[in-house]
PDB file of C-alpha atoms in Angstrom:
ATOM      1  CA  MET A   1     125.209  88.747  92.146  1.00 57.00           C
ATOM      2  CA  ARG A   2     125.444  85.019  92.669  1.00 63.00           C
ATOM      3  CA  THR A   3     122.390  83.034  93.688  1.00 63.00           C
ATOM      4  CA  SER A   4     123.923  82.004  97.020  1.00 60.00           C
ATOM      5  CA  THR A   5     124.699  85.628  97.853  1.00 61.00           C
ATOM      6  CA  ARG A   6     121.151  86.696  97.005  1.00 61.00           C
ATOM      7  CA  LEU A   7     119.752  83.871  99.116  1.00 58.00           C
ATOM      8  CA  ALA A   8     121.933  84.829 102.076  1.00 58.00           C
ATOM      9  CA  LEU A   9     120.996  88.495 101.744  1.00 60.00           C
ATOM     10  CA  GLY A  10     117.302  87.679 101.436  1.00 59.00           C
ATOM     11  CA  SER A  11     117.450  85.400 104.459  1.00 59.00           C
ATOM     12  CA  THR A  12     119.211  88.044 106.526  1.00 63.00           C
ATOM     13  CA  VAL A  13     116.649  90.695 105.623  1.00 57.00           C
ATOM     14  CA  GLY A  14     113.825  88.282 106.424  1.00 58.00           C
ATOM     15  CA  VAL A  15     115.252  87.429 109.846  1.00 54.00           C
ATOM     16  CA  MET A  16     115.765  91.116 110.632  1.00 57.00           C
ATOM     17  CA  ALA A  17     112.175  91.888 109.653  1.00 57.00           C
ATOM     18  CA  LEU A  18     110.878  89.107 111.891  1.00 54.00           C
ATOM     19  CA  ALA A  19     113.039  90.301 114.773  1.00 55.00           C
ATOM     20  CA  LEU A  20     111.721  93.837 114.468  1.00 52.00           C
ATOM     21  CA  THR A  21     108.167  92.555 114.292  1.00 54.00           C
ATOM     22  CA  ALA A  22     108.720  90.470 117.413  1.00 52.00           C
ATOM     23  CA  CYS A  23     110.159  93.496 119.219  1.00 53.00           C
ATOM     24  CA  ALA A  24     106.996  95.460 118.516  1.00 53.00           C
ATOM     25  CA  GLY A  25     104.925  92.848 120.332  1.00 51.00           C
ATOM     26  CA  ALA A  26     101.191  93.135 120.888  1.00 50.00           C
ATOM     27  CA  GLY A  27     100.471  95.736 123.535  1.00 53.00           C
ATOM     28  CA  ALA A  28     104.076  96.827 123.949  1.00 49.00           C
ATOM     29  CA  ALA A  29     103.339 100.451 123.107  1.00 51.00           C
ATOM     30  CA  ASP A  30     100.384 100.748 125.459  1.00 50.00           C
ATOM     31  CA  GLY A  31     101.764  98.850 128.422  1.00 50.00           C
ATOM     32  CA  GLY A  32      99.666  95.734 128.086  1.00 48.00           C
ATOM     33  CA  GLY A  33      97.209  96.060 125.264  1.00 53.00           C
ATOM     34  CA  ASN A  34      94.531  97.902 127.212  1.00 50.00           C
ATOM     35  CA  GLY A  35      93.922 100.403 124.407  1.00 62.00           C
ATOM     36  CA  ASP A  36      94.494 103.403 126.697  1.00 70.00           C
ATOM     37  CA  ALA A  37      97.811 104.415 125.139  1.00 79.00           C
ATOM     38  CA  ALA A  38      98.494 108.084 124.597  1.00 89.00           C
ATOM     39  CA  PRO A  39      98.496 109.149 120.951  1.00 92.00           C
ATOM     40  CA  MET A  40     101.937 109.196 119.330  1.00 94.00           C
ATOM     41  CA  THR A  41     102.997 112.048 117.056  1.00 95.00           C
ATOM     42  CA  LEU A  42     106.010 111.773 114.775  1.00 93.00           C
ATOM     43  CA  LYS A  43     107.675 115.005 113.697  1.00 93.00           C
ATOM     44  CA  LEU A  44     109.103 114.896 110.202  1.00 91.00           C
ATOM     45  CA  ALA A  45     111.120 117.789 108.804  1.00 91.00           C
ATOM     46  CA  LEU A  46     112.261 118.364 105.260  1.00 91.00           C
ATOM     47  CA  ASN A  47     113.793 121.167 103.264  1.00 92.00           C
ATOM     48  CA  GLN A  48     111.141 121.199 100.540  1.00 92.00           C
ATOM     49  CA  THR A  49     108.157 123.525 100.139  1.00 94.00           C
ATOM     50  CA  GLU A  50     104.499 122.634 100.664  1.00 95.00           C
ATOM     51  CA  GLU A  51     104.121 122.291  96.884  1.00 96.00           C
ATOM     52  CA  HIS A  52     106.896 119.700  96.541  1.00 94.00           C
ATOM     53  CA  PRO A  53     105.770 116.103  95.828  1.00 94.00           C
ATOM     54  CA  SER A  54     107.677 114.829  98.897  1.00 93.00           C
ATOM     55  CA  PHE A  55     105.725 117.087 101.233  1.00 94.00           C
ATOM     56  CA  ILE A  56     102.418 116.300  99.541  1.00 94.00           C
ATOM     57  CA  ALA A  57     103.045 112.540  99.772  1.00 94.00           C
ATOM     58  CA  LEU A  58     104.219 112.643 103.405  1.00 93.00           C
ATOM     59  CA  ASP A  59     101.302 114.831 104.442  1.00 94.00           C
ATOM     60  CA  ALA A  60      98.835 112.460 102.747  1.00 95.00           C
ATOM     61  CA  PHE A  61     100.555 109.478 104.381  1.00 94.00           C
ATOM     62  CA  GLY A  62     100.142 111.164 107.775  1.00 94.00           C
ATOM     63  CA  GLU A  63      96.437 111.622 107.161  1.00 95.00           C
ATOM     64  CA  ARG A  64      95.983 107.987 106.121  1.00 95.00           C
ATOM     65  CA  LEU A  65      98.012 106.784 109.112  1.00 94.00           C
ATOM     66  CA  SER A  66      95.855 108.801 111.479  1.00 95.00           C
ATOM     67  CA  GLU A  67      92.675 107.420 109.903  1.00 95.00           C
ATOM     68  CA  ALA A  68      93.952 103.838 109.905  1.00 95.00           C
ATOM     69  CA  THR A  69      94.966 103.982 113.577  1.00 95.00           C
ATOM     70  CA  ASP A  70      91.933 105.945 114.795  1.00 94.00           C
ATOM     71  CA  GLY A  71      94.217 108.841 115.728  1.00 94.00           C
ATOM     72  CA  ARG A  72      96.655 106.786 117.793  1.00 95.00           C
ATOM     73  CA  TRP A  73      99.501 107.715 115.400  1.00 95.00           C
ATOM     74  CA  THR A  74      99.923 111.021 113.617  1.00 94.00           C
ATOM     75  CA  ILE A  75     102.691 112.647 111.613  1.00 93.00           C
ATOM     76  CA  ASP A  76     103.392 116.363 111.662  1.00 94.00           C
ATOM     77  CA  VAL A  77     105.315 117.358 108.519  1.00 94.00           C
ATOM     78  CA  TYR A  78     107.422 120.515 108.756  1.00 94.00           C
ATOM     79  CA  PRO A  79     108.456 121.924 105.343  1.00 94.00           C
ATOM     80  CA  ASN A  80     110.966 124.663 104.452  1.00 93.00           C
ATOM     81  CA  GLU A  81     113.508 123.707 107.130  1.00 90.00           C
ATOM     82  CA  THR A  82     111.233 125.160 109.821  1.00 90.00           C
ATOM     83  CA  LEU A  83     112.810 122.876 112.447  1.00 88.00           C
ATOM     84  CA  GLY A  84     116.344 123.803 111.377  1.00 86.00           C
ATOM     85  CA  ALA A  85     118.606 123.650 108.384  1.00 85.00           C
ATOM     86  CA  GLN A  86     119.488 120.253 106.973  1.00 77.00           C
ATOM     87  CA  ALA A  87     123.200 121.046 107.159  1.00 77.00           C
ATOM     88  CA  GLU A  88     122.927 121.556 110.940  1.00 67.00           C
ATOM     89  CA  SER A  89     121.749 118.029 111.721  1.00 59.00           C
TER      90      SER A  89
END
């Protein structure tokens, strides 16, 4: 890849990252930054078992996210296609 192409790609990614960060905005999720926002739970489904490294890593990430955000964000990981088969989505 040429240097100019890499520079253009890097610049584009950087601008997109800044735009997404700006969209998040301080207090946007809680309607003004008052700290009274309802907890958010993400549901994540995969077709692997509880013993698979993907499940173990995602479950651990969910625990760390909950700790880091004082419970404001949590992730529920559903293994074994319990929310539906992957082919159906």
